[in-house]
């Protein structure tokens, strides 16, 4: 293929601004799909993705488009994940393209999540084509949005394409803009093969499928290839593209995006960002930008029913087949029995895995408090040398006397919000030990930058932010390294027994407030028993907060005054069901929901 007829681009958009709808239209207009196939959104292909309205795995389709200049172009449309947890994947997808469509909702305007990806795209020297979508809405203000794009992002938006992806307006104009404004890729057929591994996923029929962007050289079926970072060698057995259905091709040349399979069993071997070259006459230099992704948020996953442990092991193993970015190892807890300590790229990633386990594999799980990774410097003891410890489970917290320092990860967060919610948002950040770095206004909106400890954000920061801003604030973050902090381990004792799943590492300044909050919430979450139950928060041997659950009257139905029998039945059933989902701690039954709910900071 002539390089000058190739265009590689991605679509950047805030959630719900219409990325998938627009992508589907582009596919439809260029003839990739029949009407029936069109009735399902194709680019987002996992159920959970669809329901949560987010794109998790990047996918790519190839479109053939004959432009007004009479030339038929090969357009490769790259779908990128839309969430901060997957920022590295996004960066690799962008590295495979020369331009991007920036889709902005004509009624909503620019939002923080969009910004992060736009800036990344600008860093990759992309040509950015603004597309103002949903112009059919009565509240659409395309002119205002144009000014906003110019003010906030600093790119020319006068030539923005106006579309209604829903009603099919402006689609042809988008395709023309792609052809005219986004530059063709460059590359040299004669050079040794250098292909960027953009993404990989497990397909039950094909094994591991690898999405690649060829930079230089050519890739063909039968090639013996080598992963320059991973170090393994493989025989290419398929080369092709997706339209979006799979189509096999004789080769992928420079500038082209497509997929290969090479009899690879595990996605772990095909690391995003790796460089693929040929074994014979291969490249000597890998492409820049490769990073080993590390999980940042850890938590324990335990089956509610201990008999489900094997099922959990199997299910986690299956999920891992398709997602090398989460990690797991077996863990045992005094009260929760056997389970797994799992690491994730972020909270959303955690929620997705947790949800898939319960939905696709029908597992009831207890999730312990999410924790970040702390770096501890330990002094020598009689049995141990001095050393550095990376702690991602409060249960492994060492003897306090040995700890010389604890460092925690910090992030830089950018929050973007309508003015009227700014007050409560600043308070939220302040309560979470935030340090304000910047505050600017654009139109009726504020953009505020804070540095925050990641551990204050991992739990329910995002939910709180959304609720105090009625959903209007958006949030984006990047990690900025470790900082020392006065951090301590707080234990929660129920009926005088420490509940390991509830222990957490907190900053000393907020420990008391956090401990009091947890005790209060647990008091409401744990049902009464036949005896009095003390609930305490403690640091070391020192109790910093305490609540007591009063003893129970015996008959739960007593308060129904004999009246409605169905109501009584319901109550008893509810109690029975509740039982099944409880865990015993020091003779006390703690409901499954309590483990997470107790940690909400209110
Ligand atoms: P994520 O996949 O979550 O990133 O969202 P998205 O940006 O792909 O948004 P999606 O295409 O799923 O569209 C979000 C909602 O907006 C859907 O309910 C669409 O039907 C609707 N929508 C998309 N384009 C238009 C449009 O041009 N006009 C109107 N009125 N609604 C639209």
mmCIF file of N, CA and C and ligand atoms in Angstrom, residues 13-24 41 44 49-50 52-55 79-80 82 103 105 133-137 163-168, ligand 1:
data_model
loop_
_atom_site.group_PDB
_atom_site.id
_atom_site.type_symbol
_atom_site.label_atom_id
_atom_site.label_comp_id
_atom_site.label_asym_id
_atom_site.label_seq_id
_atom_site.Cartn_x
_atom_site.Cartn_y
_atom_site.Cartn_z
ATOM 1 N N UNK A 13 -12.482 11.302 23.516
ATOM 2 C CA UNK A 13 -13.751 11.876 23.938
ATOM 3 C C UNK A 13 -13.958 11.617 25.408
ATOM 4 N N UNK A 14 -14.701 12.480 26.029
ATOM 5 C CA UNK A 14 -15.102 12.223 27.389
ATOM 6 C C UNK A 14 -16.215 11.182 27.341
ATOM 7 N N UNK A 15 -16.347 10.404 28.419
ATOM 8 C CA UNK A 15 -17.412 9.405 28.505
ATOM 9 C C UNK A 15 -18.752 10.038 28.144
ATOM 10 N N UNK A 16 -19.474 9.348 27.268
ATOM 11 C CA UNK A 16 -20.824 9.779 26.882
ATOM 12 C C UNK A 16 -20.906 10.900 25.854
ATOM 13 N N UNK A 17 -19.784 11.368 25.387
ATOM 14 C CA UNK A 17 -19.866 12.439 24.395
ATOM 15 C C UNK A 17 -20.140 11.909 22.989
ATOM 16 N N UNK A 18 -20.084 10.569 22.847
ATOM 17 C CA UNK A 18 -20.536 9.982 21.587
ATOM 18 C C UNK A 18 -19.473 9.290 20.762
ATOM 19 N N UNK A 19 -18.391 8.897 21.428
ATOM 20 C CA UNK A 19 -17.299 8.247 20.714
ATOM 21 C C UNK A 19 -17.747 6.974 19.989
ATOM 22 N N UNK A 20 -18.391 6.079 20.716
ATOM 23 C CA UNK A 20 -18.790 4.805 20.101
ATOM 24 C C UNK A 20 -19.803 5.017 18.996
ATOM 25 N N UNK A 21 -20.736 5.918 19.234
ATOM 26 C CA UNK A 21 -21.762 6.167 18.224
ATOM 27 C C UNK A 21 -21.123 6.695 16.947
ATOM 28 N N UNK A 22 -20.182 7.600 17.091
ATOM 29 C CA UNK A 22 -19.492 8.147 15.923
ATOM 30 C C UNK A 22 -18.677 7.064 15.212
ATOM 31 N N UNK A 23 -17.962 6.259 15.992
ATOM 32 C CA UNK A 23 -17.161 5.191 15.383
ATOM 33 C C UNK A 23 -18.061 4.248 14.589
ATOM 34 N N UNK A 24 -19.184 3.892 15.156
ATOM 35 C CA UNK A 24 -20.116 3.008 14.452
ATOM 36 C C UNK A 24 -20.588 3.625 13.143
ATOM 37 N N UNK A 41 -23.481 -1.828 19.114
ATOM 38 C CA UNK A 41 -22.251 -1.053 19.029
ATOM 39 C C UNK A 41 -21.096 -2.033 18.948
ATOM 40 N N UNK A 44 -17.105 -1.196 21.359
ATOM 41 C CA UNK A 44 -17.089 -1.633 22.751
ATOM 42 C C UNK A 44 -17.638 -3.042 22.751
ATOM 43 N N UNK A 49 -18.218 -3.301 29.672
ATOM 44 C CA UNK A 49 -17.843 -2.044 29.043
ATOM 45 C C UNK A 49 -19.087 -1.308 28.606
ATOM 46 N N UNK A 50 -19.957 -2.049 27.948
ATOM 47 C CA UNK A 50 -21.151 -1.424 27.421
ATOM 48 C C UNK A 50 -21.970 -0.834 28.554
ATOM 49 N N UNK A 52 -21.185 -0.008 31.640
ATOM 50 C CA UNK A 52 -20.587 1.090 32.379
ATOM 51 C C UNK A 52 -20.235 2.223 31.435
ATOM 52 N N UNK A 53 -20.433 1.983 30.155
ATOM 53 C CA UNK A 53 -20.204 3.054 29.206
ATOM 54 C C UNK A 53 -18.747 3.452 29.118
ATOM 55 N N UNK A 54 -17.850 2.508 29.287
ATOM 56 C CA UNK A 54 -16.448 2.846 29.158
ATOM 57 C C UNK A 54 -15.746 1.823 28.287
ATOM 58 N N UNK A 55 -14.706 2.257 27.662
ATOM 59 C CA UNK A 55 -13.979 1.360 26.804
ATOM 60 C C UNK A 55 -12.767 0.852 27.563
ATOM 61 N N UNK A 79 -9.541 2.591 18.696
ATOM 62 C CA UNK A 79 -10.357 2.943 19.848
ATOM 63 C C UNK A 79 -9.446 2.936 21.068
ATOM 64 N N UNK A 80 -9.523 3.981 21.886
ATOM 65 C CA UNK A 80 -8.633 4.021 23.053
ATOM 66 C C UNK A 80 -9.449 3.955 24.336
ATOM 67 N N UNK A 82 -10.913 4.897 27.858
ATOM 68 C CA UNK A 82 -11.233 6.250 28.304
ATOM 69 C C UNK A 82 -11.071 6.474 29.794
ATOM 70 N N UNK A 103 -13.712 14.476 20.089
ATOM 71 C CA UNK A 103 -15.168 14.587 20.096
ATOM 72 C C UNK A 103 -15.627 15.280 21.370
ATOM 73 N N UNK A 105 -19.049 16.990 23.250
ATOM 74 C CA UNK A 105 -20.503 17.125 23.295
ATOM 75 C C UNK A 105 -20.870 18.606 23.196
ATOM 76 N N UNK A 133 -20.082 17.180 18.585
ATOM 77 C CA UNK A 133 -21.134 16.192 18.365
ATOM 78 C C UNK A 133 -22.409 16.577 19.107
ATOM 79 N N UNK A 134 -23.480 15.921 18.753
ATOM 80 C CA UNK A 134 -24.806 16.111 19.370
ATOM 81 C C UNK A 134 -25.365 17.498 19.067
ATOM 82 N N UNK A 135 -25.089 17.983 17.840
ATOM 83 C CA UNK A 135 -25.620 19.304 17.484
ATOM 84 C C UNK A 135 -27.139 19.266 17.335
ATOM 85 N N UNK A 136 -27.712 18.061 17.347
ATOM 86 C CA UNK A 136 -29.174 17.956 17.260
ATOM 87 C C UNK A 136 -29.855 18.320 18.579
ATOM 88 N N UNK A 137 -29.092 18.323 19.674
ATOM 89 C CA UNK A 137 -29.703 18.615 20.972
ATOM 90 C C UNK A 137 -30.137 20.077 21.049
ATOM 91 N N UNK A 163 -21.289 17.552 14.067
ATOM 92 C CA UNK A 163 -21.951 16.284 13.769
ATOM 93 C C UNK A 163 -23.106 15.997 14.706
ATOM 94 N N UNK A 164 -23.961 15.118 14.219
ATOM 95 C CA UNK A 164 -24.857 14.407 15.103
ATOM 96 C C UNK A 164 -24.649 12.944 14.754
ATOM 97 N N UNK A 165 -23.848 12.284 15.561
ATOM 98 C CA UNK A 165 -23.550 10.879 15.276
ATOM 99 C C UNK A 165 -24.836 10.079 15.324
ATOM 100 N N UNK A 166 -25.721 10.508 16.214
ATOM 101 C CA UNK A 166 -26.970 9.778 16.379
ATOM 102 C C UNK A 166 -27.814 9.835 15.120
ATOM 103 N N UNK A 167 -27.997 11.042 14.546
ATOM 104 C CA UNK A 167 -28.842 11.110 13.360
ATOM 105 C C UNK A 167 -28.051 11.068 12.062
ATOM 106 N N UNK A 168 -26.750 10.828 12.159
ATOM 107 C CA UNK A 168 -25.967 10.636 10.941
ATOM 108 C C UNK A 168 -25.605 11.918 10.201
HETATM 109 P P1 LIG B 1 -17.927 5.747 26.166
HETATM 110 O O1 LIG B 1 -17.979 4.489 25.335
HETATM 111 O O2 LIG B 1 -18.505 5.575 27.502
HETATM 112 O O3 LIG B 1 -16.628 6.464 26.134
HETATM 113 O O4 LIG B 1 -19.015 6.744 25.625
HETATM 114 P P2 LIG B 1 -19.056 7.251 24.189
HETATM 115 O O5 LIG B 1 -18.336 8.540 24.144
HETATM 116 O O6 LIG B 1 -18.675 6.154 23.278
HETATM 117 O O7 LIG B 1 -20.573 7.610 24.019
HETATM 118 P P3 LIG B 1 -21.653 6.809 23.197
HETATM 119 O O8 LIG B 1 -21.336 6.779 21.762
HETATM 120 O O9 LIG B 1 -21.937 5.544 23.883
HETATM 121 O O10 LIG B 1 -22.842 7.839 23.373
HETATM 122 C C1 LIG B 1 -23.316 8.226 24.641
HETATM 123 C C2 LIG B 1 -24.777 8.609 24.554
HETATM 124 O O11 LIG B 1 -24.937 9.751 23.729
HETATM 125 C C3 LIG B 1 -25.629 7.517 23.918
HETATM 126 O O12 LIG B 1 -26.854 7.470 24.602
HETATM 127 C C4 LIG B 1 -25.791 8.003 22.486
HETATM 128 O O13 LIG B 1 -27.001 7.537 21.908
HETATM 129 C C5 LIG B 1 -25.831 9.502 22.655
HETATM 130 N N1 LIG B 1 -25.356 10.197 21.461
HETATM 131 C C6 LIG B 1 -24.254 9.955 20.724
HETATM 132 N N2 LIG B 1 -24.163 10.809 19.704
HETATM 133 C C7 LIG B 1 -25.239 11.617 19.785
HETATM 134 C C8 LIG B 1 -25.719 12.720 19.010
HETATM 135 O O14 LIG B 1 -25.138 13.143 18.009
HETATM 136 N N3 LIG B 1 -26.861 13.304 19.441
HETATM 137 C C9 LIG B 1 -27.542 12.893 20.533
HETATM 138 N N4 LIG B 1 -28.660 13.529 20.870
HETATM 139 N N5 LIG B 1 -27.132 11.870 21.268
HETATM 140 C C10 LIG B 1 -25.995 11.234 20.907
#
